[in-house]
Short mmCIF file of C-alpha atoms in Angstrom, two decimals:
data_model
loop_
_atom_site.label_atom_id
_atom_site.label_comp_id
_atom_site.label_asym_id
_atom_site.label_seq_id
_atom_site.Cartn_x
_atom_site.Cartn_y
_atom_site.Cartn_z
CA MET A 1 61.59 87.56 110.77
CA HIS A 2 64.84 88.97 111.34
CA PRO A 3 66.98 89.14 108.07
CA PHE A 4 68.86 87.02 109.70
CA ASP A 5 67.24 84.05 111.04
CA HIS A 6 69.29 82.07 108.98
CA SER A 7 72.58 82.51 110.04
CA THR A 8 75.10 80.22 111.59
CA PRO A 9 74.30 79.51 115.10
CA GLY A 10 77.49 80.30 117.44
CA THR A 11 78.84 78.63 119.81
CA ALA A 12 76.98 80.53 122.70
CA GLY A 13 73.77 79.72 121.49
CA MET A 14 74.35 83.23 119.33
CA THR A 15 74.41 83.56 115.41
CA THR A 16 76.68 84.54 113.85
CA ILE A 17 76.20 86.70 110.25
CA HIS A 18 78.70 85.42 108.00
CA LEU A 19 78.99 86.58 104.01
CA ASP A 20 77.07 83.97 102.96
CA ASP A 21 74.43 84.85 104.59
CA LEU A 22 73.72 88.14 102.88
CA THR A 23 71.57 88.59 100.06
CA PRO A 24 71.29 91.93 97.95
CA GLY A 25 68.16 93.35 98.78
CA THR A 26 67.62 92.87 102.34
CA VAL A 27 67.06 95.98 104.52
CA ILE A 28 67.93 96.02 108.01
CA ASP A 29 67.30 98.87 110.52
CA LEU A 30 69.97 99.86 111.63
CA GLY A 31 67.56 102.15 114.62
CA ARG A 32 67.89 105.75 115.98
CA VAL A 33 69.78 108.28 117.57
CA THR A 34 69.12 111.95 118.87
CA VAL A 35 72.18 113.81 118.29
CA THR A 36 72.97 115.82 120.87
CA ARG A 37 74.32 119.81 121.04
CA GLU A 38 76.93 118.29 123.67
CA GLU A 39 77.97 115.50 121.28
CA MET A 40 78.26 118.07 118.27
CA LEU A 41 79.95 120.63 120.54
CA ASP A 42 82.29 117.34 121.80
CA PHE A 43 83.33 115.74 118.62
CA ALA A 44 83.93 119.07 116.92
CA ARG A 45 86.32 120.70 119.47
CA ARG A 46 88.87 117.64 118.56
CA TYR A 47 88.00 116.16 115.29
CA ASP A 48 86.58 119.27 113.50
CA PRO A 49 86.22 122.83 114.84
CA GLN A 50 84.77 125.06 112.65
CA PRO A 51 82.89 127.20 113.09
CA ILE A 52 79.69 126.49 112.10
CA HIS A 53 79.94 123.18 113.90
CA LEU A 54 81.14 125.13 117.42
CA ASP A 55 80.44 128.75 117.81
CA ASP A 56 76.52 129.68 117.93
CA GLU A 57 76.72 133.11 116.84
CA ALA A 58 79.01 132.91 113.99
CA ALA A 59 77.30 129.74 112.27
CA ARG A 60 73.54 131.88 113.03
CA ALA A 61 75.07 134.96 110.40
CA GLY A 62 75.94 131.98 108.14
CA ILE A 63 74.69 129.81 105.25
CA TYR A 64 72.95 127.35 107.83
CA GLY A 65 71.61 129.67 110.10
CA GLY A 66 72.46 127.79 112.93
CA LEU A 67 75.17 125.04 114.06
CA ILE A 68 75.18 122.05 112.18
CA SER A 69 76.82 118.37 113.12
CA SER A 70 80.42 117.58 111.61
CA GLY A 71 79.35 115.79 108.78
CA TRP A 72 81.76 112.89 110.31
CA LEU A 73 79.66 112.56 113.22
CA THR A 74 76.93 111.93 111.48
CA VAL A 75 78.72 109.01 109.90
CA SER A 76 80.74 108.08 113.05
CA LEU A 77 76.97 107.90 114.98
CA CYS A 78 75.88 105.52 111.58
CA MET A 79 79.23 103.41 112.25
CA ARG A 80 77.49 102.75 116.25
CA GLN A 81 74.54 101.80 114.56
CA ILE A 82 75.89 99.56 112.08
CA VAL A 83 77.95 97.93 114.85
CA ASP A 84 74.81 97.63 117.44
CA GLY A 85 72.39 96.50 114.75
CA PHE A 86 74.16 94.47 112.47
CA LEU A 87 78.23 94.01 112.96
CA GLY A 88 78.69 93.20 116.17
CA ARG A 89 77.04 90.10 115.11
CA ALA A 90 78.51 89.46 112.39
CA ALA A 91 81.83 87.41 111.48
CA SER A 92 83.53 91.09 110.26
CA LEU A 93 86.77 91.23 108.90
CA GLY A 94 87.09 95.47 108.87
CA SER A 95 86.35 97.39 105.34
CA PRO A 96 88.44 98.35 102.98
CA GLY A 97 86.56 101.59 102.30
CA CYS A 98 83.70 103.33 101.16
CA ASP A 99 81.85 105.91 98.35
CA GLU A 100 79.52 108.38 97.46
CA VAL A 101 79.26 109.60 101.49
CA ARG A 102 76.67 112.98 100.98
CA TRP A 103 75.69 114.94 103.78
CA LEU A 104 72.12 115.60 102.02
CA ARG A 105 70.74 118.29 104.55
CA PRO A 106 72.42 119.86 107.91
CA VAL A 107 71.68 118.08 111.18
CA ARG A 108 71.56 120.17 114.17
CA PRO A 109 71.10 120.25 117.93
CA GLY A 110 68.36 117.50 119.25
CA ASP A 111 67.59 116.01 116.08
CA THR A 112 66.41 112.19 115.85
CA LEU A 113 68.24 110.10 113.05
CA THR A 114 66.77 106.63 111.87
CA TYR A 115 69.80 105.30 110.25
CA ARG A 116 68.56 101.82 107.93
CA ALA A 117 71.18 99.37 105.41
CA GLU A 118 70.42 97.62 102.23
CA ILE A 119 72.77 94.87 100.93
CA LEU A 120 73.44 95.61 96.75
CA GLU A 121 75.90 93.39 96.20
CA VAL A 122 78.04 90.02 97.54
CA THR A 123 81.29 89.20 96.01
CA PRO A 124 83.07 86.49 97.45
CA SER A 125 86.94 86.65 97.30
CA ARG A 126 88.66 84.89 94.44
CA SER A 127 91.90 84.42 95.95
CA LYS A 128 90.71 84.20 99.48
CA PRO A 129 88.20 81.74 100.00
CA ASP A 130 87.68 82.49 103.36
CA ARG A 131 85.70 85.67 102.83
CA GLY A 132 84.35 88.21 101.04
CA ILE A 133 83.09 91.65 100.34
CA ALA A 134 80.01 93.28 100.91
CA ARG A 135 78.49 96.60 99.52
CA VAL A 136 76.26 98.56 101.68
CA ARG A 137 74.38 101.18 101.76
CA TYR A 138 73.71 103.12 104.41
CA GLU A 139 71.08 105.72 104.47
CA ALA A 140 69.82 108.16 107.64
CA ALA A 141 66.74 110.12 107.03
CA ASN A 142 66.01 113.30 110.36
CA GLN A 143 62.76 113.23 112.54
CA HIS A 144 60.35 115.01 109.86
CA GLY A 145 61.76 111.34 107.40
CA GLU A 146 64.17 114.31 105.56
CA PRO A 147 67.32 111.85 104.07
CA VAL A 148 70.35 113.55 105.86
CA LEU A 149 73.44 110.64 105.22
CA ARG A 150 74.08 107.98 102.57
CA LEU A 151 76.98 106.12 101.60
CA THR A 152 78.22 103.05 100.40
CA GLY A 153 80.36 100.77 102.46
CA MET A 154 82.06 97.69 101.80
CA GLN A 155 82.23 95.41 104.72
CA MET A 156 84.60 92.39 104.18
CA LEU A 157 83.31 89.58 106.18
CA ALA A 158 84.28 85.40 106.70
CA ARG A 159 82.54 82.83 104.79
CA ARG A 160 80.31 80.50 106.73
CA PRO A 161 82.77 77.83 108.00
CA VAL A 162 82.70 74.21 105.63
CA GLY A 163 81.52 72.25 108.48
CA ALA A 164 78.91 75.04 109.62
CA ALA A 165 77.50 74.97 106.24
CA ALA A 166 77.22 71.52 105.98
CA ALA A 167 75.51 71.28 109.29
CA GLY A 168 73.05 73.67 108.28
CA THR A 169 72.19 72.10 104.82
CA SER A 170 71.62 68.35 105.85
CA MET B 1 106.62 130.19 99.56
CA HIS B 2 103.50 129.26 101.30
CA PRO B 3 100.58 128.13 98.49
CA PHE B 4 97.81 130.85 99.40
CA ASP B 5 100.07 133.29 100.07
CA HIS B 6 97.62 135.57 97.33
CA SER B 7 95.04 134.88 99.44
CA THR B 8 92.34 137.77 100.33
CA PRO B 9 93.94 139.95 103.55
CA GLY B 10 91.29 139.60 106.15
CA THR B 11 90.21 142.61 108.32
CA ALA B 12 91.96 141.03 111.43
CA GLY B 13 95.36 141.05 109.63
CA MET B 14 95.30 137.12 108.74
CA THR B 15 94.46 135.98 105.08
CA THR B 16 91.21 134.26 104.02
CA ILE B 17 91.16 131.57 101.30
CA HIS B 18 88.41 131.35 99.21
CA LEU B 19 87.75 129.24 95.96
CA ASP B 20 89.30 131.71 94.20
CA ASP B 21 92.85 131.16 95.75
CA LEU B 22 92.58 127.28 95.07
CA THR B 23 94.45 126.18 91.62
CA PRO B 24 94.67 122.35 90.88
CA GLY B 25 97.75 120.41 91.75
CA THR B 26 98.72 122.51 94.97
CA VAL B 27 99.75 120.63 97.46
CA ILE B 28 99.22 121.15 101.08
CA ASP B 29 100.97 120.21 104.41
CA LEU B 30 98.70 119.05 107.00
CA GLY B 31 100.76 117.78 109.16
CA ARG B 32 101.59 114.52 111.48
CA VAL B 33 99.55 112.94 114.13
CA THR B 34 99.68 110.21 116.76
CA VAL B 35 97.42 108.12 117.22
CA THR B 36 97.78 107.11 120.80
CA ARG B 37 96.09 103.51 122.56
CA GLU B 38 93.91 106.05 124.21
CA GLU B 39 92.57 107.65 121.51
CA MET B 40 91.79 104.44 119.30
CA LEU B 41 89.97 102.96 122.39
CA ASP B 42 87.89 105.61 123.46
CA PHE B 43 86.87 106.70 119.62
CA ALA B 44 86.18 102.85 119.01
CA ARG B 45 84.27 102.64 122.62
CA ARG B 46 82.10 105.41 121.17
CA TYR B 47 81.61 104.94 117.63
CA ASP B 48 82.87 101.46 116.51
CA PRO B 49 83.03 99.24 119.67
CA GLN B 50 84.53 96.00 117.32
CA PRO B 51 86.52 93.48 119.18
CA ILE B 52 89.36 94.23 116.13
CA HIS B 53 89.33 98.02 117.41
CA LEU B 54 88.36 97.39 120.92
CA ASP B 55 89.90 93.42 122.46
CA ASP B 56 93.95 93.06 122.42
CA GLU B 57 93.33 89.25 122.49
CA ALA B 58 90.55 89.08 120.33
CA ALA B 59 92.30 91.33 117.59
CA ARG B 60 95.80 89.23 118.12
CA ALA B 61 93.55 86.20 117.03
CA GLY B 62 92.07 87.85 113.75
CA ILE B 63 93.58 89.02 110.70
CA TYR B 64 95.03 91.75 111.39
CA GLY B 65 97.53 90.24 114.17
CA GLY B 66 96.61 93.32 117.07
CA LEU B 67 94.40 95.88 117.32
CA ILE B 68 93.85 98.63 114.63
CA SER B 69 92.42 102.07 114.28
CA SER B 70 89.26 102.72 113.52
CA GLY B 71 88.95 103.80 110.16
CA TRP B 72 86.89 106.56 111.11
CA LEU B 73 88.99 108.04 113.91
CA THR B 74 91.47 108.04 110.85
CA VAL B 75 89.01 109.87 108.37
CA SER B 76 88.42 111.79 111.61
CA LEU B 77 92.20 112.69 112.80
CA CYS B 78 92.77 114.01 109.11
CA MET B 79 89.52 116.04 109.23
CA ARG B 80 91.09 117.77 112.33
CA GLN B 81 94.36 118.30 110.25
CA ILE B 82 92.72 120.02 107.58
CA VAL B 83 90.74 122.25 109.69
CA ASP B 84 94.02 123.61 111.31
CA GLY B 85 96.23 123.43 108.05
CA PHE B 86 93.86 125.06 105.73
CA LEU B 87 89.67 125.19 106.59
CA GLY B 88 90.29 127.11 110.00
CA ARG B 89 91.42 130.21 106.93
CA ALA B 90 89.46 129.30 104.94
CA ALA B 91 85.47 131.04 103.86
CA SER B 92 84.50 127.27 103.71
CA LEU B 93 80.89 127.27 103.63
CA GLY B 94 80.61 123.15 104.35
CA SER B 95 80.98 120.14 102.15
CA PRO B 96 78.21 118.26 100.06
CA GLY B 97 80.73 114.93 100.42
CA CYS B 98 83.44 113.06 99.61
CA ASP B 99 83.98 110.08 97.91
CA GLU B 100 86.78 107.06 97.16
CA VAL B 101 87.38 106.63 101.22
CA ARG B 102 90.03 104.00 100.87
CA TRP B 103 91.66 102.59 104.03
CA LEU B 104 94.82 101.26 102.48
CA ARG B 105 96.74 100.18 105.97
CA PRO B 106 95.56 99.30 109.11
CA VAL B 107 96.74 101.65 111.47
CA ARG B 108 97.90 100.62 114.97
CA PRO B 109 98.85 102.13 118.52
CA GLY B 110 101.62 104.41 118.85
CA ASP B 111 101.41 105.29 114.47
CA THR B 112 102.82 108.76 113.30
CA LEU B 113 100.56 109.62 110.71
CA THR B 114 101.44 112.09 107.87
CA TYR B 115 98.71 114.23 105.62
CA ARG B 116 98.83 116.18 102.41
CA ALA B 117 96.16 117.78 100.52
CA GLU B 118 96.39 118.07 96.99
CA ILE B 119 93.56 120.31 94.89
CA LEU B 120 92.35 117.97 91.98
CA GLU B 121 89.60 120.72 90.61
CA VAL B 122 87.94 124.11 90.80
CA THR B 123 84.96 124.84 89.98
CA PRO B 124 82.32 128.22 90.70
CA SER B 125 78.79 127.41 91.22
CA ARG B 126 76.73 127.83 88.25
CA SER B 127 73.08 128.92 89.87
CA LYS B 128 74.72 130.55 93.40
CA PRO B 129 77.82 132.86 91.92
CA ASP B 130 78.76 133.76 95.59
CA ARG B 131 80.38 130.19 96.19
CA GLY B 132 81.67 126.81 94.28
CA ILE B 133 83.38 123.60 95.08
CA ALA B 134 86.78 122.01 95.24
CA ARG B 135 87.55 118.35 94.60
CA VAL B 136 90.64 117.86 96.77
CA ARG B 137 92.39 114.66 97.23
CA TYR B 138 93.70 113.63 101.08
CA GLU B 139 96.06 111.43 101.77
CA ALA B 140 97.71 110.24 105.12
CA ALA B 141 100.86 107.77 104.96
CA ASN B 142 102.32 106.23 108.74
CA GLN B 143 105.85 106.87 109.93
CA HIS B 144 107.19 104.22 107.39
CA GLY B 145 106.05 105.91 103.90
CA GLU B 146 103.59 103.85 103.73
CA PRO B 147 99.92 105.08 101.99
CA VAL B 148 97.37 104.43 105.23
CA LEU B 149 94.37 106.94 103.67
CA ARG B 150 92.90 107.83 100.84
CA LEU B 151 89.59 110.00 99.92
CA THR B 152 88.82 112.34 98.18
CA GLY B 153 86.49 115.69 99.74
CA MET B 154 84.09 118.25 97.99
CA GLN B 155 85.08 121.30 100.14
CA MET B 156 82.70 124.02 99.44
CA LEU B 157 83.94 127.70 99.80
CA ALA B 158 82.85 131.09 99.09
CA ARG B 159 83.90 133.31 96.40
CA ARG B 160 86.64 136.02 96.78
CA PRO B 161 83.89 139.18 97.05
CA VAL B 162 84.35 142.20 95.01
CA GLY B 163 85.48 144.39 96.60
CA ALA B 164 88.49 142.30 97.39
CA ALA B 165 89.07 140.71 93.98
CA ALA B 166 89.05 144.44 92.89
CA ALA B 167 91.46 145.43 95.28
CA GLY B 168 93.59 142.65 94.82
CA THR B 169 94.16 143.46 91.34
CA SER B 170 94.48 147.18 90.44
#
């Protein structure tokens, strides 16, 4: 069963995930993505033009022994998996931030990363009753099962509308 | 005086910043960048396709009252400023992670962000005498002087080679 089968039915037959639909301990499979050399170089040229991300020869001579992905590309690809596998169906209100971003191992051209999310904590806002924050741990592992990325995000979400809640529980 | 005027002269007449050249409290101006609507949309399409980043109408109806930048674009642009203004001249060995990423205010199309870095802490490695970690706080403010982003990065850097250190102090 998908962890959000109890979420509120939306107007178009889709379900919309609200804060109230999240339970600490729930794990969400966010799918996998292969990091191509081309995307690594494109991203690095634009946002992180360090030799370890761009220059084969310099990278080979360095401590990583070859080109590695910008850590921000690994995070950006995580964000895409989050949107496709979770937030795209959720009443997202943006995020105030995230904590403990850790690049645990180098990501290399052609690596396939598997992403997952785990709901850590769900906290309704005290001052704004229509919303709240979910703390979510995101993790990625490479094709060898080795962890390469971990971070804890704070996701602001709308609460389930009162009418919808009443309909769901009557 | 540039904060790194005492760094080690490199082979090509350039200076290379090593861990030993960093002093807690030093502030580095990382310049400014304007976030265009086009780049916001490009980034969002690829990495963060949420309506608040992509869909004018949906964004206008939402709590931000209009399109806002993906927080990861604001961070990626910060990384570019870091490379151009600091790491590009440094003996960078990558980063194990960062902490306390905070998106303090929405970034909107056409906003001009001014980035700065402050060295918080410099810690030589105990196990690997050739390197160490600098903790660096990065901040961005918009054209109204309002803070929009804050994060604390851990930057691994090589230590100044022994020969170079001896030359510099004899």
